[in-house]
Amino acid sequence: MSVVRKTKSVKTLMSIFEASGSALSVVDLVEQLKVQMNKTTVYRILERLEGEGTIHSFIGSNGLKWYAKCSTCTKHEHDDVHPHFECRDCGKVECLEIEVTIPKLKNRLIESADVLLTGQCADCLN
Amino acid sequence: MSVVRKTKSVKTLMSIFEASGSALSVVDLVEQLKVQMNKTTVYRILERLEGEGTIHSFIGSNGLKWYAKCSTCTKHEHDDVHPHFECRDCGKVECLEIEVTIPKLKNRLIESADVLLTGQCADCLN
DNA sequence: ATTATTAATGCAACTTAGTTGCAAAAATAT
DNA sequence: ATATTTTTGCAACTAAGTTGCATTAATAAT
């Protein structure tokens, strides 16, 4: 069920993620691709690629959805504690290749941890 | 500017937060209060209370906005690294009274950190 | 290579969270 | 009691994301 076919649209999205070093918001992708494909298609392809493990998603500071293809995406075991960084000036969002340690909690089972850091990126610091 | 008046609606919302130990989603508040006040009013009161420092907000796992009144809200200096926990079974969201250590990053200025943990709460573990 | 099967797409209509402008009502100040 | 300023309700709107269904494109089977 739900085999991911290598359609033209899928290839287009894949190459966008390959080419981009940072995360991409769904809103931006839909806007950027609106002449080439329907927004529903964008949403559905992103869902499938995430299900496949090719990309991963997270929620930005304003509640909008972002996707990224990072090095840990290629591993089978998905690392849940890799943080994301959002620049308050240029709006760029990136995956950070560091690990954040989540303390163990008694009485609760933690299944995943989303860490979103906000601040100024290298480019915007000056 | 933007003095917070103690209107009936404000008092209602304040007492809801006092009575509740956990965080409250805006959607739930609007639904719960829809006979007593307009949804626009709910949104605006929450904004004002947050500006005042009485409550704080964050984004849940599905991108929706949540508000909570926690112990650290009463302090003037707002602690940016207090995590939130969302139960995947019952949907309850709570502030955790622990501190998560965010590693220093070279080349980036971190201004705030949002940590959202997802899993099973004490009640849903059995 | 053609045909059959199944997945993917486009489209339009819809749902839902959140916002805006403005007139009316309620708090606070005078 | 009146004037001032904030707050509220309402209706209309925006924008993100979803759904159903008919059509089209990929892959599998012959």
PDB file of C-alpha atoms (C1' of nucleotides) in Angstrom:
ATOM      1  CA  MET A   1       0.000   0.000   0.000  1.00  0.00           C
ATOM      2  CA  SER A   2       1.007   3.524  -0.746  1.00  0.00           C
ATOM      3  CA  VAL A   3       3.914   2.835  -3.041  1.00  0.00           C
ATOM      4  CA  VAL A   4       5.812   5.978  -3.907  1.00  0.00           C
ATOM      5  CA  ARG A   5       6.046   6.320  -7.641  1.00  0.00           C
ATOM      6  CA  LYS A   6       8.789   8.381  -9.216  1.00  0.00           C
ATOM      7  CA  THR A   7       6.555  10.856 -10.993  1.00  0.00           C
ATOM      8  CA  LYS A   8       7.736  14.113 -12.485  1.00  0.00           C
ATOM      9  CA  SER A   9       6.333  16.022  -9.520  1.00  0.00           C
ATOM     10  CA  VAL A  10       8.026  13.740  -7.013  1.00  0.00           C
ATOM     11  CA  LYS A  11      11.352  14.143  -8.810  1.00  0.00           C
ATOM     12  CA  THR A  12      10.922  17.908  -8.840  1.00  0.00           C
ATOM     13  CA  LEU A  13      10.340  18.038  -5.105  1.00  0.00           C
ATOM     14  CA  MET A  14      13.175  15.644  -4.372  1.00  0.00           C
ATOM     15  CA  SER A  15      15.624  17.755  -6.338  1.00  0.00           C
ATOM     16  CA  ILE A  16      14.487  20.883  -4.530  1.00  0.00           C
ATOM     17  CA  PHE A  17      15.288  19.238  -1.223  1.00  0.00           C
ATOM     18  CA  GLU A  18      18.614  17.944  -2.536  1.00  0.00           C
ATOM     19  CA  ALA A  19      19.590  21.402  -3.693  1.00  0.00           C
ATOM     20  CA  SER A  20      18.524  23.206  -0.552  1.00  0.00           C
ATOM     21  CA  GLY A  21      20.620  23.143   2.555  1.00  0.00           C
ATOM     22  CA  SER A  22      17.857  24.435   4.771  1.00  0.00           C
ATOM     23  CA  ALA A  23      14.323  23.454   5.618  1.00  0.00           C
ATOM     24  CA  LEU A  24      11.416  24.500   3.404  1.00  0.00           C
ATOM     25  CA  SER A  25       7.993  25.602   4.510  1.00  0.00           C
ATOM     26  CA  VAL A  26       5.019  24.017   2.805  1.00  0.00           C
ATOM     27  CA  VAL A  27       3.661  27.475   2.088  1.00  0.00           C
ATOM     28  CA  ASP A  28       6.822  28.441   0.220  1.00  0.00           C
ATOM     29  CA  LEU A  29       6.887  25.158  -1.698  1.00  0.00           C
ATOM     30  CA  VAL A  30       3.277  25.549  -2.777  1.00  0.00           C
ATOM     31  CA  GLU A  31       3.962  29.105  -3.916  1.00  0.00           C
ATOM     32  CA  GLN A  32       7.182  28.224  -5.710  1.00  0.00           C
ATOM     33  CA  LEU A  33       5.612  25.274  -7.519  1.00  0.00           C
ATOM     34  CA  LYS A  34       2.183  26.663  -8.266  1.00  0.00           C
ATOM     35  CA  VAL A  35       2.688  26.810 -12.015  1.00  0.00           C
ATOM     36  CA  GLN A  36       4.024  23.266 -12.154  1.00  0.00           C
ATOM     37  CA  MET A  37       1.644  21.436  -9.842  1.00  0.00           C
ATOM     38  CA  ASN A  38      -1.445  21.724  -7.727  1.00  0.00           C
ATOM     39  CA  LYS A  39      -1.097  22.563  -4.048  1.00  0.00           C
ATOM     40  CA  THR A  40      -2.907  19.370  -3.115  1.00  0.00           C
ATOM     41  CA  THR A  41      -0.225  17.466  -4.967  1.00  0.00           C
ATOM     42  CA  VAL A  42       2.508  19.222  -3.040  1.00  0.00           C
ATOM     43  CA  TYR A  43       0.864  18.356   0.272  1.00  0.00           C
ATOM     44  CA  ARG A  44       0.389  14.741  -0.734  1.00  0.00           C
ATOM     45  CA  ILE A  45       3.890  14.205  -2.084  1.00  0.00           C
ATOM     46  CA  LEU A  46       5.406  15.653   1.073  1.00  0.00           C
ATOM     47  CA  GLU A  47       3.284  13.298   3.145  1.00  0.00           C
ATOM     48  CA  ARG A  48       4.414  10.313   1.133  1.00  0.00           C
ATOM     49  CA  LEU A  49       8.081  11.271   1.204  1.00  0.00           C
ATOM     50  CA  GLU A  50       7.869  11.651   4.954  1.00  0.00           C
ATOM     51  CA  GLY A  51       6.161   8.281   5.305  1.00  0.00           C
ATOM     52  CA  GLU A  52       9.016   6.803   3.278  1.00  0.00           C
ATOM     53  CA  GLY A  53      11.596   8.396   5.570  1.00  0.00           C
ATOM     54  CA  THR A  54      13.109  10.549   2.853  1.00  0.00           C
ATOM     55  CA  ILE A  55      12.267  13.824   4.558  1.00  0.00           C
ATOM     56  CA  HIS A  56      10.982  14.818   7.974  1.00  0.00           C
ATOM     57  CA  SER A  57       8.602  17.501   9.137  1.00  0.00           C
ATOM     58  CA  PHE A  58       8.231  19.842  12.060  1.00  0.00           C
ATOM     59  CA  ILE A  59       6.248  22.889  13.103  1.00  0.00           C
ATOM     60  CA  GLY A  60       7.811  26.347  12.904  1.00  0.00           C
ATOM     61  CA  SER A  61       7.434  29.100  15.469  1.00  0.00           C
ATOM     62  CA  ASN A  62       4.273  30.431  13.868  1.00  0.00           C
ATOM     63  CA  GLY A  63       2.588  27.046  13.643  1.00  0.00           C
ATOM     64  CA  LEU A  64       3.303  26.427   9.967  1.00  0.00           C
ATOM     65  CA  LYS A  65       4.664  23.151   8.687  1.00  0.00           C
ATOM     66  CA  TRP A  66       8.219  22.720   7.481  1.00  0.00           C
ATOM     67  CA  TYR A  67      10.021  19.862   5.798  1.00  0.00           C
ATOM     68  CA  ALA A  68      13.682  19.073   5.488  1.00  0.00           C
ATOM     69  CA  LYS A  69      15.979  16.399   4.193  1.00  0.00           C
ATOM     70  CA  CYS A  70      18.842  16.032   6.603  1.00  0.00           C
ATOM     71  CA  SER A  71      21.631  13.548   7.098  1.00  0.00           C
ATOM     72  CA  THR A  72      19.743  11.740   9.842  1.00  0.00           C
ATOM     73  CA  CYS A  73      16.822  11.239   7.474  1.00  0.00           C
ATOM     74  CA  THR A  74      18.786   8.606   5.608  1.00  0.00           C
ATOM     75  CA  LYS A  75      19.251   6.503   8.720  1.00  0.00           C
ATOM     76  CA  HIS A  76      16.532   4.004   9.415  1.00  0.00           C
ATOM     77  CA  GLU A  77      16.304   4.800  13.079  1.00  0.00           C
ATOM     78  CA  HIS A  78      15.008   8.352  13.180  1.00  0.00           C
ATOM     79  CA  ASP A  79      16.740  10.455  15.759  1.00  0.00           C
ATOM     80  CA  ASP A  80      14.116  12.371  17.652  1.00  0.00           C
ATOM     81  CA  VAL A  81      16.234  14.914  19.403  1.00  0.00           C
ATOM     82  CA  HIS A  82      17.775  16.843  16.566  1.00  0.00           C
ATOM     83  CA  PRO A  83      16.846  20.507  16.998  1.00  0.00           C
ATOM     84  CA  HIS A  84      15.783  23.067  14.433  1.00  0.00           C
ATOM     85  CA  PHE A  85      16.900  26.652  14.276  1.00  0.00           C
ATOM     86  CA  GLU A  86      14.761  29.493  12.954  1.00  0.00           C
ATOM     87  CA  CYS A  87      16.274  32.908  12.236  1.00  0.00           C
ATOM     88  CA  ARG A  88      14.014  35.706  13.411  1.00  0.00           C
ATOM     89  CA  ASP A  89      15.494  38.097  10.833  1.00  0.00           C
ATOM     90  CA  CYS A  90      15.718  36.255   7.518  1.00  0.00           C
ATOM     91  CA  GLY A  91      13.247  33.500   8.398  1.00  0.00           C
ATOM     92  CA  LYS A  92      15.588  30.708   7.354  1.00  0.00           C
ATOM     93  CA  VAL A  93      15.111  27.413   9.150  1.00  0.00           C
ATOM     94  CA  GLU A  94      17.802  24.757   9.416  1.00  0.00           C
ATOM     95  CA  CYS A  95      18.403  21.399  11.015  1.00  0.00           C
ATOM     96  CA  LEU A  96      21.165  21.451  13.581  1.00  0.00           C
ATOM     97  CA  GLU A  97      23.507  18.502  13.624  1.00  0.00           C
ATOM     98  CA  ILE A  98      23.730  18.473  17.373  1.00  0.00           C
ATOM     99  CA  GLU A  99      21.940  16.360  19.931  1.00  0.00           C
ATOM    100  CA  VAL A 100      19.854  17.815  22.690  1.00  0.00           C
ATOM    101  CA  THR A 101      19.616  15.680  25.773  1.00  0.00           C
ATOM    102  CA  ILE A 102      16.127  15.226  27.076  1.00  0.00           C
ATOM    103  CA  PRO A 103      16.036  14.316  30.762  1.00  0.00           C
ATOM    104  CA  LYS A 104      14.236  11.118  31.725  1.00  0.00           C
ATOM    105  CA  LEU A 105      10.856  11.688  33.335  1.00  0.00           C
ATOM    106  CA  LYS A 106       9.329   9.450  35.921  1.00  0.00           C
ATOM    107  CA  ASN A 107       5.662   8.630  35.277  1.00  0.00           C
ATOM    108  CA  ARG A 108       5.782   9.648  31.633  1.00  0.00           C
ATOM    109  CA  LEU A 109       6.872   7.905  28.474  1.00  0.00           C
ATOM    110  CA  ILE A 110       8.555  10.286  26.081  1.00  0.00           C
ATOM    111  CA  GLU A 111       8.280   9.169  22.491  1.00  0.00           C
ATOM    112  CA  SER A 112       9.589  12.185  20.664  1.00  0.00           C
ATOM    113  CA  ALA A 113      11.031  15.583  21.350  1.00  0.00           C
ATOM    114  CA  ASP A 114      10.766  18.657  19.186  1.00  0.00           C
ATOM    115  CA  VAL A 115      13.234  21.397  19.870  1.00  0.00           C
ATOM    116  CA  LEU A 116      12.901  24.702  18.054  1.00  0.00           C
ATOM    117  CA  LEU A 117      15.520  27.342  18.689  1.00  0.00           C
ATOM    118  CA  THR A 118      14.901  30.905  17.594  1.00  0.00           C
ATOM    119  CA  GLY A 119      17.432  33.660  17.219  1.00  0.00           C
ATOM    120  CA  GLN A 120      19.843  35.129  14.710  1.00  0.00           C
ATOM    121  CA  CYS A 121      21.665  33.028  12.179  1.00  0.00           C
ATOM    122  CA  ALA A 122      25.293  33.505  11.150  1.00  0.00           C
ATOM    123  CA  ASP A 123      24.372  35.691   8.175  1.00  0.00           C
ATOM    124  CA  CYS A 124      22.130  37.992  10.170  1.00  0.00           C
ATOM    125  CA  LEU A 125      24.383  38.444  13.190  1.00  0.00           C
ATOM    126  CA  ASN A 126      26.252  41.443  11.731  1.00  0.00           C
TER     127      ASN A 126
ATOM    128  CA  MET B   1      -0.713  51.781  26.434  1.00  0.00           C
ATOM    129  CA  SER B   2      -2.844  48.652  26.310  1.00  0.00           C
ATOM    130  CA  VAL B   3      -3.921  48.612  29.933  1.00  0.00           C
ATOM    131  CA  VAL B   4      -5.601  45.334  30.829  1.00  0.00           C
ATOM    132  CA  ARG B   5      -9.002  46.094  32.322  1.00  0.00           C
ATOM    133  CA  LYS B   6     -10.578  43.608  34.663  1.00  0.00           C
ATOM    134  CA  THR B   7     -13.694  42.963  32.635  1.00  0.00           C
ATOM    135  CA  LYS B   8     -16.036  40.072  33.225  1.00  0.00           C
ATOM    136  CA  SER B   9     -14.536  38.199  30.285  1.00  0.00           C
ATOM    137  CA  VAL B  10     -10.995  38.709  31.536  1.00  0.00           C
ATOM    138  CA  LYS B  11     -11.952  37.456  34.996  1.00  0.00           C
ATOM    139  CA  THR B  12     -13.627  34.418  33.472  1.00  0.00           C
ATOM    140  CA  LEU B  13     -10.520  33.495  31.524  1.00  0.00           C
ATOM    141  CA  MET B  14      -8.231  34.147  34.473  1.00  0.00           C
ATOM    142  CA  SER B  15     -10.248  31.835  36.702  1.00  0.00           C
ATOM    143  CA  ILE B  16     -10.205  29.114  34.070  1.00  0.00           C
ATOM    144  CA  PHE B  17      -6.415  29.243  34.043  1.00  0.00           C
ATOM    145  CA  GLU B  18      -6.268  29.320  37.852  1.00  0.00           C
ATOM    146  CA  ALA B  19      -8.489  26.263  38.069  1.00  0.00           C
ATOM    147  CA  SER B  20      -6.685  24.273  35.393  1.00  0.00           C
ATOM    148  CA  GLY B  21      -3.426  22.546  36.086  1.00  0.00           C
ATOM    149  CA  SER B  22      -2.648  21.977  32.451  1.00  0.00           C
ATOM    150  CA  ALA B  23      -2.340  24.079  29.326  1.00  0.00           C
ATOM    151  CA  LEU B  24      -5.398  25.054  27.296  1.00  0.00           C
ATOM    152  CA  SER B  25      -5.679  25.228  23.546  1.00  0.00           C
ATOM    153  CA  VAL B  26      -7.233  28.331  22.063  1.00  0.00           C
ATOM    154  CA  VAL B  27      -9.603  26.145  20.088  1.00  0.00           C
ATOM    155  CA  ASP B  28     -10.895  24.526  23.265  1.00  0.00           C
ATOM    156  CA  LEU B  29     -11.234  27.858  25.043  1.00  0.00           C
ATOM    157  CA  VAL B  30     -13.187  29.368  22.169  1.00  0.00           C
ATOM    158  CA  GLU B  31     -15.485  26.341  22.105  1.00  0.00           C
ATOM    159  CA  GLN B  32     -15.954  26.248  25.857  1.00  0.00           C
ATOM    160  CA  LEU B  33     -16.703  29.972  26.070  1.00  0.00           C
ATOM    161  CA  LYS B  34     -18.723  30.432  22.923  1.00  0.00           C
ATOM    162  CA  VAL B  35     -21.990  31.161  24.735  1.00  0.00           C
ATOM    163  CA  GLN B  36     -20.338  33.682  27.033  1.00  0.00           C
ATOM    164  CA  MET B  37     -18.112  35.610  24.658  1.00  0.00           C
ATOM    165  CA  ASN B  38     -17.089  36.080  21.066  1.00  0.00           C
ATOM    166  CA  LYS B  39     -14.115  34.160  19.742  1.00  0.00           C
ATOM    167  CA  THR B  40     -12.399  37.401  18.781  1.00  0.00           C
ATOM    168  CA  THR B  41     -12.621  38.430  22.408  1.00  0.00           C
ATOM    169  CA  VAL B  42     -10.995  35.209  23.530  1.00  0.00           C
ATOM    170  CA  TYR B  43      -8.118  35.689  21.118  1.00  0.00           C
ATOM    171  CA  ARG B  44      -7.635  39.299  22.203  1.00  0.00           C
ATOM    172  CA  ILE B  45      -7.781  38.654  25.932  1.00  0.00           C
ATOM    173  CA  LEU B  46      -5.240  35.860  25.620  1.00  0.00           C
ATOM    174  CA  GLU B  47      -2.961  38.215  23.702  1.00  0.00           C
ATOM    175  CA  ARG B  48      -3.254  40.850  26.395  1.00  0.00           C
ATOM    176  CA  LEU B  49      -2.709  38.441  29.263  1.00  0.00           C
ATOM    177  CA  GLU B  50       0.382  37.138  27.549  1.00  0.00           C
ATOM    178  CA  GLY B  51       1.679  40.665  26.972  1.00  0.00           C
ATOM    179  CA  GLU B  52       1.176  41.308  30.669  1.00  0.00           C
ATOM    180  CA  GLY B  53       3.131  38.187  31.565  1.00  0.00           C
ATOM    181  CA  THR B  54       0.214  36.453  33.256  1.00  0.00           C
ATOM    182  CA  ILE B  55       0.191  33.523  30.864  1.00  0.00           C
ATOM    183  CA  HIS B  56       2.497  32.243  28.159  1.00  0.00           C
ATOM    184  CA  SER B  57       1.858  30.610  24.823  1.00  0.00           C
ATOM    185  CA  PHE B  58       3.381  27.924  22.688  1.00  0.00           C
ATOM    186  CA  ILE B  59       2.590  25.826  19.634  1.00  0.00           C
ATOM    187  CA  GLY B  60       1.360  22.261  20.010  1.00  0.00           C
ATOM    188  CA  SER B  61       2.401  19.311  17.892  1.00  0.00           C
ATOM    189  CA  ASN B  62      -0.309  19.950  15.330  1.00  0.00           C
ATOM    190  CA  GLY B  63       0.496  23.655  14.951  1.00  0.00           C
ATOM    191  CA  LEU B  64      -2.313  24.950  17.140  1.00  0.00           C
ATOM    192  CA  LYS B  65      -1.770  27.563  19.810  1.00  0.00           C
ATOM    193  CA  TRP B  66      -1.834  26.764  23.516  1.00  0.00           C
ATOM    194  CA  TYR B  67      -1.719  28.953  26.584  1.00  0.00           C
ATOM    195  CA  ALA B  68      -0.822  28.144  30.150  1.00  0.00           C
ATOM    196  CA  LYS B  69      -0.326  29.834  33.455  1.00  0.00           C
ATOM    197  CA  CYS B  70       2.618  28.255  35.175  1.00  0.00           C
ATOM    198  CA  SER B  71       4.736  29.089  38.171  1.00  0.00           C
ATOM    199  CA  THR B  72       7.468  30.628  36.034  1.00  0.00           C
ATOM    200  CA  CYS B  73       4.926  32.987  34.518  1.00  0.00           C
ATOM    201  CA  THR B  74       4.820  34.925  37.747  1.00  0.00           C
ATOM    202  CA  LYS B  75       8.536  35.646  37.645  1.00  0.00           C
ATOM    203  CA  HIS B  76       9.530  38.745  35.774  1.00  0.00           C
ATOM    204  CA  GLU B  77      12.359  37.074  33.938  1.00  0.00           C
ATOM    205  CA  HIS B  78      10.686  34.556  31.674  1.00  0.00           C
ATOM    206  CA  ASP B  79      12.490  31.274  31.557  1.00  0.00           C
ATOM    207  CA  ASP B  80      12.804  30.239  27.954  1.00  0.00           C
ATOM    208  CA  VAL B  81      13.748  26.619  28.357  1.00  0.00           C
ATOM    209  CA  HIS B  82      10.853  25.129  30.234  1.00  0.00           C
ATOM    210  CA  PRO B  83       9.485  22.268  28.154  1.00  0.00           C
ATOM    211  CA  HIS B  84       5.917  21.251  27.420  1.00  0.00           C
ATOM    212  CA  PHE B  85       4.575  17.748  27.372  1.00  0.00           C
ATOM    213  CA  GLU B  86       1.739  16.590  25.140  1.00  0.00           C
ATOM    214  CA  CYS B  87       0.053  13.248  25.696  1.00  0.00           C
ATOM    215  CA  ARG B  88      -0.600  11.438  22.428  1.00  0.00           C
ATOM    216  CA  ASP B  89      -3.512   9.527  23.957  1.00  0.00           C
ATOM    217  CA  CYS B  90      -5.621  11.976  25.950  1.00  0.00           C
ATOM    218  CA  GLY B  91      -4.280  15.136  24.293  1.00  0.00           C
ATOM    219  CA  LYS B  92      -3.498  16.838  27.573  1.00  0.00           C
ATOM    220  CA  VAL B  93      -0.669  19.350  27.492  1.00  0.00           C
ATOM    221  CA  GLU B  94       1.276  20.419  30.553  1.00  0.00           C
ATOM    222  CA  CYS B  95       4.222  22.586  31.509  1.00  0.00           C
ATOM    223  CA  LEU B  96       7.108  20.636  32.938  1.00  0.00           C
ATOM    224  CA  GLU B  97       8.921  22.150  35.866  1.00  0.00           C
ATOM    225  CA  ILE B  98      12.288  20.995  34.654  1.00  0.00           C
ATOM    226  CA  GLU B  99      14.990  22.819  32.748  1.00  0.00           C
ATOM    227  CA  VAL B 100      16.331  21.633  29.452  1.00  0.00           C
ATOM    228  CA  THR B 101      19.880  22.654  28.726  1.00  0.00           C
ATOM    229  CA  ILE B 102      20.387  24.132  25.297  1.00  0.00           C
ATOM    230  CA  PRO B 103      23.971  23.841  24.104  1.00  0.00           C
ATOM    231  CA  LYS B 104      25.723  27.039  23.088  1.00  0.00           C
ATOM    232  CA  LEU B 105      26.138  27.470  19.364  1.00  0.00           C
ATOM    233  CA  LYS B 106      28.982  29.235  17.681  1.00  0.00           C
ATOM    234  CA  ASN B 107      27.925  31.652  14.940  1.00  0.00           C
ATOM    235  CA  ARG B 108      24.331  31.829  16.112  1.00  0.00           C
ATOM    236  CA  LEU B 109      22.537  33.838  18.772  1.00  0.00           C
ATOM    237  CA  ILE B 110      19.831  31.813  20.444  1.00  0.00           C
ATOM    238  CA  GLU B 111      17.084  33.966  21.872  1.00  0.00           C
ATOM    239  CA  SER B 112      14.524  31.388  22.825  1.00  0.00           C
ATOM    240  CA  ALA B 113      14.026  27.653  22.856  1.00  0.00           C
ATOM    241  CA  ASP B 114      10.782  25.778  22.537  1.00  0.00           C
ATOM    242  CA  VAL B 115      10.807  22.182  23.635  1.00  0.00           C
ATOM    243  CA  LEU B 116       7.775  20.020  23.039  1.00  0.00           C
ATOM    244  CA  LEU B 117       7.856  16.465  24.308  1.00  0.00           C
ATOM    245  CA  THR B 118       5.276  13.972  23.098  1.00  0.00           C
ATOM    246  CA  GLY B 119       4.374  10.640  24.619  1.00  0.00           C
ATOM    247  CA  GLN B 120       2.135   9.109  27.232  1.00  0.00           C
ATOM    248  CA  CYS B 121       1.206  10.888  30.421  1.00  0.00           C
ATOM    249  CA  ALA B 122       0.957   9.234  33.834  1.00  0.00           C
ATOM    250  CA  ASP B 123      -2.781   8.627  33.483  1.00  0.00           C
ATOM    251  CA  CYS B 124      -2.498   7.006  30.060  1.00  0.00           C
ATOM    252  CA  LEU B 125       0.503   4.795  30.786  1.00  0.00           C
ATOM    253  CA  ASN B 126      -1.575   1.853  32.019  1.00  0.00           C
TER     254      ASN B 126
ATOM    255  C1'  DA C   1       4.761  -3.476 -27.159  1.00  0.00           C
ATOM    256  C1'  DT C   2      -0.162  -3.379 -25.605  1.00  0.00           C
ATOM    257  C1'  DT C   3      -3.204  -3.698 -22.318  1.00  0.00           C
ATOM    258  C1'  DA C   4      -4.698  -3.894 -17.480  1.00  0.00           C
ATOM    259  C1'  DT C   5      -4.114  -2.325 -12.926  1.00  0.00           C
ATOM    260  C1'  DT C   6      -3.170   0.765  -9.414  1.00  0.00           C
ATOM    261  C1'  DA C   7      -1.295   5.004  -7.755  1.00  0.00           C
ATOM    262  C1'  DA C   8      -0.976   9.940  -8.488  1.00  0.00           C
ATOM    263  C1'  DT C   9      -2.842  14.298  -9.974  1.00  0.00           C
ATOM    264  C1'  DG C  10      -6.009  18.380 -10.791  1.00  0.00           C
ATOM    265  C1'  DC C  11      -9.766  20.720  -9.606  1.00  0.00           C
ATOM    266  C1'  DA C  12     -13.243  22.719  -7.006  1.00  0.00           C
ATOM    267  C1'  DA C  13     -15.313  22.995  -2.974  1.00  0.00           C
ATOM    268  C1'  DC C  14     -14.787  22.819   1.760  1.00  0.00           C
ATOM    269  C1'  DT C  15     -13.105  23.211   6.794  1.00  0.00           C
ATOM    270  C1'  DT C  16     -10.957  25.524  10.366  1.00  0.00           C
ATOM    271  C1'  DA C  17      -7.749  28.754  12.841  1.00  0.00           C
ATOM    272  C1'  DG C  18      -6.887  33.112  13.213  1.00  0.00           C
ATOM    273  C1'  DT C  19      -7.416  38.339  11.780  1.00  0.00           C
ATOM    274  C1'  DT C  20      -9.431  43.045  10.757  1.00  0.00           C
ATOM    275  C1'  DG C  21     -12.332  47.222  10.815  1.00  0.00           C
ATOM    276  C1'  DC C  22     -15.746  49.520  12.879  1.00  0.00           C
ATOM    277  C1'  DA C  23     -19.619  50.762  15.665  1.00  0.00           C
ATOM    278  C1'  DA C  24     -21.510  49.917  20.313  1.00  0.00           C
ATOM    279  C1'  DA C  25     -20.820  48.928  25.129  1.00  0.00           C
ATOM    280  C1'  DA C  26     -18.367  48.747  29.371  1.00  0.00           C
ATOM    281  C1'  DA C  27     -14.372  50.413  32.486  1.00  0.00           C
ATOM    282  C1'  DT C  28     -11.873  53.710  34.417  1.00  0.00           C
ATOM    283  C1'  DA C  29     -10.631  58.646  35.065  1.00  0.00           C
ATOM    284  C1'  DT C  30     -12.152  63.450  35.744  1.00  0.00           C
TER     285       DT C  30
ATOM    286  C1'  DA D   1     -22.377  62.427  36.419  1.00  0.00           C
ATOM    287  C1'  DT D   2     -19.791  62.974  32.484  1.00  0.00           C
ATOM    288  C1'  DA D   3     -15.804  62.391  29.510  1.00  0.00           C
ATOM    289  C1'  DT D   4     -12.269  59.411  27.924  1.00  0.00           C
ATOM    290  C1'  DT D   5     -10.299  55.263  26.594  1.00  0.00           C
ATOM    291  C1'  DT D   6     -10.382  50.382  26.364  1.00  0.00           C
ATOM    292  C1'  DT D   7     -12.878  46.365  25.283  1.00  0.00           C
ATOM    293  C1'  DT D   8     -16.341  43.777  22.979  1.00  0.00           C
ATOM    294  C1'  DG D   9     -19.447  41.819  19.277  1.00  0.00           C
ATOM    295  C1'  DC D  10     -20.260  41.160  14.811  1.00  0.00           C
ATOM    296  C1'  DA D  11     -19.583  40.134  10.211  1.00  0.00           C
ATOM    297  C1'  DA D  12     -16.633  39.569   6.789  1.00  0.00           C
ATOM    298  C1'  DC D  13     -12.315  38.068   5.557  1.00  0.00           C
ATOM    299  C1'  DT D  14      -7.613  35.477   4.937  1.00  0.00           C
ATOM    300  C1'  DA D  15      -4.845  31.615   4.689  1.00  0.00           C
ATOM    301  C1'  DA D  16      -3.464  26.739   5.672  1.00  0.00           C
ATOM    302  C1'  DG D  17      -4.715  22.536   5.016  1.00  0.00           C
ATOM    303  C1'  DT D  18      -8.279  18.705   3.600  1.00  0.00           C
ATOM    304  C1'  DT D  19     -11.644  15.821   0.860  1.00  0.00           C
ATOM    305  C1'  DG D  20     -14.100  13.501  -2.936  1.00  0.00           C
ATOM    306  C1'  DC D  21     -14.075  12.336  -7.364  1.00  0.00           C
ATOM    307  C1'  DA D  22     -13.088  12.020 -12.167  1.00  0.00           C
ATOM    308  C1'  DT D  23      -8.939  11.939 -15.104  1.00  0.00           C
ATOM    309  C1'  DT D  24      -4.202  10.926 -16.078  1.00  0.00           C
ATOM    310  C1'  DA D  25       0.192   8.832 -15.576  1.00  0.00           C
ATOM    311  C1'  DA D  26       3.250   4.831 -13.751  1.00  0.00           C
ATOM    312  C1'  DT D  27       4.083   0.404 -13.215  1.00  0.00           C
ATOM    313  C1'  DA D  28       2.857  -4.569 -13.788  1.00  0.00           C
ATOM    314  C1'  DA D  29       1.098  -8.274 -16.530  1.00  0.00           C
ATOM    315  C1'  DT D  30       0.351 -10.437 -20.831  1.00  0.00           C
TER     316       DT D  30
END
